[in-house]
């Protein structure tokens, strides 16, 4: 007889760990699978502080945050398996899925009623952002360099140029500077920095020049990066002719954003929201394929681990509700849509039966902003909103119920 | 029996094919010499990977190209089987977008008939669109050449070299030819950074550098200049054509091809840009070149994906000889020196035929009688590829060695077991400097959607362990491309 579970959680990062703990606590038969040899996802390589301020109410490093969850996994007795790569999810029916995975023990199939997909994201690489020139050593994504340094203890290079001023790029700028490398520049396409204000401070602390409205277009070198070409861009992000200059460096770090890792889901027909890159979900984080839930960076790119863990737990509640009712009961769902200056949001469908946290990002930075939901006459004021900072807004059940069919979210000047 | 020493310069598709063919003879001692740290990293590394049909080349202007292309195409059918080289025979369609294009297609058909190419035919609009539903609906028809195929060019070189080495050929990697010793009008050996290698016959298959090697023996009637071609490759979920699609050619180029390469990715390219003679190492992609490719490809394949679906761009250099035709001959001024030069397109297709041509030159022009080995092994088994292994077979493998159950490259489902086999093969032919690209061409690891951002680091660990070197000394593609500069504290230690 084939093994069977209530929930299989795919991915042992913070979203998956939180989901598995909660699912088990809710009394569901749970199996957690991760392809790495260790649990924690990318957290073990994030040795800087800034994790868990909301969830644990104290500031932890990535490995510390992961450790607390891994202890919980053991305390509540979740079954888990590492070095296990999910090859396929088969949607046998709305009530049953078959998971095929490979591990050092062989290729195996197990049945499950629900899946919580928490497989994280991948980084955008140099080719994807249109950099041309030589294909040489010394071009790394930020996360790749972080793994090299903080998991394997390898120093990638000496003179660094970083593409992208998001938090990851900024944190890596500091990491390189602290290890004695010369960070020659951070190049940012947009006219404003991409990271949290406290991380942008790093550049001043270490005297690292930040070029806003600039773009790396070319890399040259024989075997390894030797020089990097930068151009200035105008308001429409178009290159300004003759504005180019070269920076000598041996390493180019690409920190140009993440893409939810959803290929396995796409293969079984899960519908994707082009603005988040992740699945379209209801308020329980269920995708368009019944019984498949998603959480963390596979849902949308988060900047705080606390929100990721929260999404994992919510997905576990979703799985519980699914199992108890043999499917999430049909409802008249209210669609949540992004309006003016809202770049992305999730979840996409709300019932009005419970309070919901909406995660969203604005498209461009704004000062003195109102976030409005016109259909339900809700307004919130913010002194400043930046695309780098994910908004998390609670909509109360009774507020949601004021809408008929849809609710629009907009960011407009006060 | 005194064995005749043969030195082949260059382990590209030409040199490797020659090594394989010559490995069959008992009275030859074959040395294959390559300056890079692995085989197939010259011109052969970056091309369109097509086994052409043999209708392009006018036998009056380019007799060798015309003859060897169709011969090569036919031989490849056998070699891909014997050597387990990844391949697909999917045919090509040359697309006519205007009425005038049909004149050119008629010319090509005529030429194909002359060159002995089977199965070609002109198809009308309806048939063209049924052969290729995603084609520009404005296409008026085309020339259908079913015998066209695609192979993995570096996997082909690797396969041939493994086979040649198992048949006794000695491969010298990281060995750069600096001079050729000639005495009394006869070659005696080649001078390299690793000392002198004696040779009675020297075969110059040095790709872009064949003119410089030839000059070493005083033969300088030709020059090689680089002609760059650039490509885009898209993610595997982007739908591509079933056939190889060509535009109607112009006098200088076969044009930008739209194809689904054998690993399943839509690929477009190449353009053709002539570079100065000095720029034989200029493999940089350019915005201008890539944009040109994009615009041209769009004409036959309007459904190009958004640029965010690009997973890789790359450039290759064709070795263009003065005169235009392949130069394959025993040079009379220097006994024992054979040029295999100017092997531009369709060199990949022609390579096996080039090798047999060289064998005949040795027999007929150098007057050497070749004796066959009684135990020549024509076969070579490919390594395990987890992504192709049926489940039961995979489970059997994992039961004997659990590294086959550990997926290292997620995008292409390459297991640690695959990688260990690749490393074993690298060591077998004599690869000394561990590199990620050596693993990549043998296993496909790092060549998928994420371009290795997840798995490169793990491959570094495996290479470091198996080669017993510090991980930062593992390279991307040979010396000078080390993955790091030391351990994390190295710069701080140096500073203090
Ligand atoms: C853009 C492009 C597209 C193409 N498309 C196709 C196609 O679709 N179909 C087709 O049939 N053909 C195609 N070709 C042509 C084909 O790729 C070449 O004809 C073929 O690869 C040439 O192989 P080679 O072995 O002669 O040269 P190479 O692969 O360059 O091998 C020569 C080797 O010699 C070594 N070497 C050089 N100098 C020295 C030295 N001093 N000492 C030691 N070693 C040395 C080099 O390192 C190299 O490895 C294309 C080529 C390009 C560039």
PDB file of C-alpha atoms in Angstrom, chain B residues 286-434:
ATOM      1  CA  UNK B 286      26.442  42.743 -28.546  1.00  0.00           C
ATOM      2  CA  UNK B 287      23.145  44.574 -28.333  1.00  0.00           C
ATOM      3  CA  UNK B 288      23.292  45.422 -32.042  1.00  0.00           C
ATOM      4  CA  UNK B 289      23.913  41.835 -33.087  1.00  0.00           C
ATOM      5  CA  UNK B 290      21.278  40.391 -30.795  1.00  0.00           C
ATOM      6  CA  UNK B 291      18.717  42.950 -31.928  1.00  0.00           C
ATOM      7  CA  UNK B 292      19.458  42.115 -35.551  1.00  0.00           C
ATOM      8  CA  UNK B 293      18.833  38.440 -34.824  1.00  0.00           C
ATOM      9  CA  UNK B 294      15.591  39.284 -33.042  1.00  0.00           C
ATOM     10  CA  UNK B 295      14.230  41.337 -35.925  1.00  0.00           C
ATOM     11  CA  UNK B 296      15.154  38.726 -38.505  1.00  0.00           C
ATOM     12  CA  UNK B 297      13.760  35.806 -36.542  1.00  0.00           C
ATOM     13  CA  UNK B 298      10.478  37.627 -36.032  1.00  0.00           C
ATOM     14  CA  UNK B 299       9.908  37.605 -39.779  1.00  0.00           C
ATOM     15  CA  UNK B 300       9.533  33.857 -39.913  1.00  0.00           C
ATOM     16  CA  UNK B 301       8.458  33.244 -36.310  1.00  0.00           C
ATOM     17  CA  UNK B 302       6.212  36.105 -35.219  1.00  0.00           C
ATOM     18  CA  UNK B 303       5.476  34.632 -31.785  1.00  0.00           C
ATOM     19  CA  UNK B 304       8.737  35.539 -30.100  1.00  0.00           C
ATOM     20  CA  UNK B 305       8.380  35.475 -26.319  1.00  0.00           C
ATOM     21  CA  UNK B 306       8.918  38.452 -24.006  1.00  0.00           C
ATOM     22  CA  UNK B 307      12.588  39.149 -23.261  1.00  0.00           C
ATOM     23  CA  UNK B 308      12.075  37.971 -19.685  1.00  0.00           C
ATOM     24  CA  UNK B 309      11.951  34.440 -21.105  1.00  0.00           C
ATOM     25  CA  UNK B 310      15.548  34.610 -22.291  1.00  0.00           C
ATOM     26  CA  UNK B 311      17.800  32.210 -20.443  1.00  0.00           C
ATOM     27  CA  UNK B 312      20.989  32.741 -22.373  1.00  0.00           C
ATOM     28  CA  UNK B 313      22.618  34.654 -25.187  1.00  0.00           C
ATOM     29  CA  UNK B 314      25.905  33.629 -26.744  1.00  0.00           C
ATOM     30  CA  UNK B 315      28.170  34.206 -29.705  1.00  0.00           C
ATOM     31  CA  UNK B 316      30.300  31.962 -31.911  1.00  0.00           C
ATOM     32  CA  UNK B 317      33.075  32.700 -34.384  1.00  0.00           C
ATOM     33  CA  UNK B 318      33.174  31.040 -37.768  1.00  0.00           C
ATOM     34  CA  UNK B 319      36.677  30.527 -39.125  1.00  0.00           C
ATOM     35  CA  UNK B 320      36.362  32.071 -42.602  1.00  0.00           C
ATOM     36  CA  UNK B 321      39.199  31.164 -44.937  1.00  0.00           C
ATOM     37  CA  UNK B 322      40.331  33.315 -47.804  1.00  0.00           C
ATOM     38  CA  UNK B 323      38.865  31.598 -50.848  1.00  0.00           C
ATOM     39  CA  UNK B 324      35.862  30.370 -48.959  1.00  0.00           C
ATOM     40  CA  UNK B 325      36.241  26.630 -49.423  1.00  0.00           C
ATOM     41  CA  UNK B 326      37.553  24.153 -46.856  1.00  0.00           C
ATOM     42  CA  UNK B 327      41.314  23.649 -47.193  1.00  0.00           C
ATOM     43  CA  UNK B 328      42.000  19.961 -46.706  1.00  0.00           C
ATOM     44  CA  UNK B 329      45.253  18.784 -48.213  1.00  0.00           C
ATOM     45  CA  UNK B 330      48.729  17.458 -47.711  1.00  0.00           C
ATOM     46  CA  UNK B 331      50.992  20.425 -48.351  1.00  0.00           C
ATOM     47  CA  UNK B 332      53.586  19.431 -50.885  1.00  0.00           C
ATOM     48  CA  UNK B 333      56.332  21.753 -49.604  1.00  0.00           C
ATOM     49  CA  UNK B 334      56.425  20.010 -46.240  1.00  0.00           C
ATOM     50  CA  UNK B 335      56.060  16.263 -46.238  1.00  0.00           C
ATOM     51  CA  UNK B 336      53.740  15.070 -43.492  1.00  0.00           C
ATOM     52  CA  UNK B 337      51.914  18.354 -42.957  1.00  0.00           C
ATOM     53  CA  UNK B 338      48.186  18.243 -43.629  1.00  0.00           C
ATOM     54  CA  UNK B 339      45.991  21.308 -43.432  1.00  0.00           C
ATOM     55  CA  UNK B 340      42.406  20.953 -42.286  1.00  0.00           C
ATOM     56  CA  UNK B 341      41.746  24.658 -42.325  1.00  0.00           C
ATOM     57  CA  UNK B 342      38.942  27.089 -42.909  1.00  0.00           C
ATOM     58  CA  UNK B 343      36.435  24.633 -41.537  1.00  0.00           C
ATOM     59  CA  UNK B 344      33.610  27.130 -41.416  1.00  0.00           C
ATOM     60  CA  UNK B 345      29.998  26.149 -41.762  1.00  0.00           C
ATOM     61  CA  UNK B 346      28.984  23.391 -42.574  1.00  0.00           C
ATOM     62  CA  UNK B 347      32.021  22.074 -40.699  1.00  0.00           C
ATOM     63  CA  UNK B 348      30.047  20.343 -37.996  1.00  0.00           C
ATOM     64  CA  UNK B 349      28.054  18.441 -40.594  1.00  0.00           C
ATOM     65  CA  UNK B 350      31.107  17.663 -42.687  1.00  0.00           C
ATOM     66  CA  UNK B 351      33.425  16.601 -39.852  1.00  0.00           C
ATOM     67  CA  UNK B 352      33.120  12.807 -40.249  1.00  0.00           C
ATOM     68  CA  UNK B 353      33.588  13.125 -44.009  1.00  0.00           C
ATOM     69  CA  UNK B 354      36.555  15.429 -43.438  1.00  0.00           C
ATOM     70  CA  UNK B 355      38.080  12.721 -41.263  1.00  0.00           C
ATOM     71  CA  UNK B 356      37.758  10.086 -43.997  1.00  0.00           C
ATOM     72  CA  UNK B 357      39.162  12.601 -46.485  1.00  0.00           C
ATOM     73  CA  UNK B 358      42.225  12.989 -44.255  1.00  0.00           C
ATOM     74  CA  UNK B 359      42.591   9.251 -43.991  1.00  0.00           C
ATOM     75  CA  UNK B 360      42.642   9.037 -47.809  1.00  0.00           C
ATOM     76  CA  UNK B 361      45.167  11.832 -48.007  1.00  0.00           C
ATOM     77  CA  UNK B 362      47.438   9.876 -45.672  1.00  0.00           C
ATOM     78  CA  UNK B 363      47.093   6.813 -47.859  1.00  0.00           C
ATOM     79  CA  UNK B 364      47.148   8.400 -51.303  1.00  0.00           C
ATOM     80  CA  UNK B 365      49.242  11.544 -50.933  1.00  0.00           C
ATOM     81  CA  UNK B 366      51.649  10.483 -48.200  1.00  0.00           C
ATOM     82  CA  UNK B 367      51.768   6.959 -49.549  1.00  0.00           C
ATOM     83  CA  UNK B 368      51.223   5.228 -46.245  1.00  0.00           C
ATOM     84  CA  UNK B 369      49.508   1.875 -46.146  1.00  0.00           C
ATOM     85  CA  UNK B 370      47.193   1.705 -43.167  1.00  0.00           C
ATOM     86  CA  UNK B 371      46.595  -1.571 -41.400  1.00  0.00           C
ATOM     87  CA  UNK B 372      43.415  -2.089 -39.413  1.00  0.00           C
ATOM     88  CA  UNK B 373      43.349  -3.120 -35.786  1.00  0.00           C
ATOM     89  CA  UNK B 374      41.753  -6.442 -35.119  1.00  0.00           C
ATOM     90  CA  UNK B 375      39.951  -5.090 -32.074  1.00  0.00           C
ATOM     91  CA  UNK B 376      38.781  -1.597 -32.881  1.00  0.00           C
ATOM     92  CA  UNK B 377      35.821  -0.560 -30.800  1.00  0.00           C
ATOM     93  CA  UNK B 378      33.353   1.629 -32.659  1.00  0.00           C
ATOM     94  CA  UNK B 379      31.084   2.068 -29.642  1.00  0.00           C
ATOM     95  CA  UNK B 380      30.946   4.447 -26.767  1.00  0.00           C
ATOM     96  CA  UNK B 381      28.238   4.470 -24.121  1.00  0.00           C
ATOM     97  CA  UNK B 382      26.869   7.785 -22.908  1.00  0.00           C
ATOM     98  CA  UNK B 383      26.790   8.570 -19.214  1.00  0.00           C
ATOM     99  CA  UNK B 384      23.576   8.123 -17.263  1.00  0.00           C
ATOM    100  CA  UNK B 385      21.163  11.009 -17.578  1.00  0.00           C
ATOM    101  CA  UNK B 386      18.706  10.910 -14.710  1.00  0.00           C
ATOM    102  CA  UNK B 387      16.164  12.958 -16.686  1.00  0.00           C
ATOM    103  CA  UNK B 388      16.050  10.269 -19.377  1.00  0.00           C
ATOM    104  CA  UNK B 389      16.186   7.202 -17.143  1.00  0.00           C
ATOM    105  CA  UNK B 390      12.957   5.230 -16.711  1.00  0.00           C
ATOM    106  CA  UNK B 391      11.818   5.020 -13.119  1.00  0.00           C
ATOM    107  CA  UNK B 392      12.615   1.367 -12.515  1.00  0.00           C
ATOM    108  CA  UNK B 393      16.051   1.678 -13.978  1.00  0.00           C
ATOM    109  CA  UNK B 394      16.659   4.799 -11.887  1.00  0.00           C
ATOM    110  CA  UNK B 395      15.601   2.942  -8.749  1.00  0.00           C
ATOM    111  CA  UNK B 396      17.959   0.127  -9.573  1.00  0.00           C
ATOM    112  CA  UNK B 397      20.781   2.646  -9.959  1.00  0.00           C
ATOM    113  CA  UNK B 398      19.896   4.423  -6.725  1.00  0.00           C
ATOM    114  CA  UNK B 399      19.890   1.120  -4.886  1.00  0.00           C
ATOM    115  CA  UNK B 400      23.487   0.522  -5.931  1.00  0.00           C
ATOM    116  CA  UNK B 401      24.613   4.128  -5.497  1.00  0.00           C
ATOM    117  CA  UNK B 402      22.392   6.603  -3.718  1.00  0.00           C
ATOM    118  CA  UNK B 403      23.998   9.617  -5.396  1.00  0.00           C
ATOM    119  CA  UNK B 404      21.715   8.927  -8.358  1.00  0.00           C
ATOM    120  CA  UNK B 405      18.796   9.872  -6.135  1.00  0.00           C
ATOM    121  CA  UNK B 406      20.207  13.304  -5.287  1.00  0.00           C
ATOM    122  CA  UNK B 407      19.105  15.932  -7.784  1.00  0.00           C
ATOM    123  CA  UNK B 408      21.730  18.642  -8.120  1.00  0.00           C
ATOM    124  CA  UNK B 409      20.504  20.637 -11.132  1.00  0.00           C
ATOM    125  CA  UNK B 410      16.800  21.169 -10.600  1.00  0.00           C
ATOM    126  CA  UNK B 411      15.992  22.733 -13.949  1.00  0.00           C
ATOM    127  CA  UNK B 412      17.377  19.846 -15.966  1.00  0.00           C
ATOM    128  CA  UNK B 413      17.066  17.113 -13.321  1.00  0.00           C
ATOM    129  CA  UNK B 414      20.713  16.145 -13.219  1.00  0.00           C
ATOM    130  CA  UNK B 415      21.648  13.862 -10.349  1.00  0.00           C
ATOM    131  CA  UNK B 416      24.872  13.774  -8.401  1.00  0.00           C
ATOM    132  CA  UNK B 417      25.385  10.327  -9.905  1.00  0.00           C
ATOM    133  CA  UNK B 418      25.316  11.790 -13.418  1.00  0.00           C
ATOM    134  CA  UNK B 419      27.897  14.350 -12.350  1.00  0.00           C
ATOM    135  CA  UNK B 420      30.168  11.727 -10.797  1.00  0.00           C
ATOM    136  CA  UNK B 421      30.062   9.744 -14.029  1.00  0.00           C
ATOM    137  CA  UNK B 422      30.911  12.884 -15.980  1.00  0.00           C
ATOM    138  CA  UNK B 423      33.890  13.524 -13.723  1.00  0.00           C
ATOM    139  CA  UNK B 424      35.060   9.947 -14.153  1.00  0.00           C
ATOM    140  CA  UNK B 425      34.927  10.429 -17.944  1.00  0.00           C
ATOM    141  CA  UNK B 426      36.747  13.752 -17.670  1.00  0.00           C
ATOM    142  CA  UNK B 427      39.523  11.997 -15.792  1.00  0.00           C
ATOM    143  CA  UNK B 428      39.535   9.153 -18.296  1.00  0.00           C
ATOM    144  CA  UNK B 429      40.400  11.438 -21.211  1.00  0.00           C
ATOM    145  CA  UNK B 430      42.774  13.488 -19.047  1.00  0.00           C
ATOM    146  CA  UNK B 431      40.983  16.667 -18.008  1.00  0.00           C
ATOM    147  CA  UNK B 432      43.276  18.133 -15.338  1.00  0.00           C
ATOM    148  CA  UNK B 433      41.582  21.404 -14.417  1.00  0.00           C
ATOM    149  CA  UNK B 434      38.125  20.859 -12.968  1.00  0.00           C
TER     150      UNK B 434
END
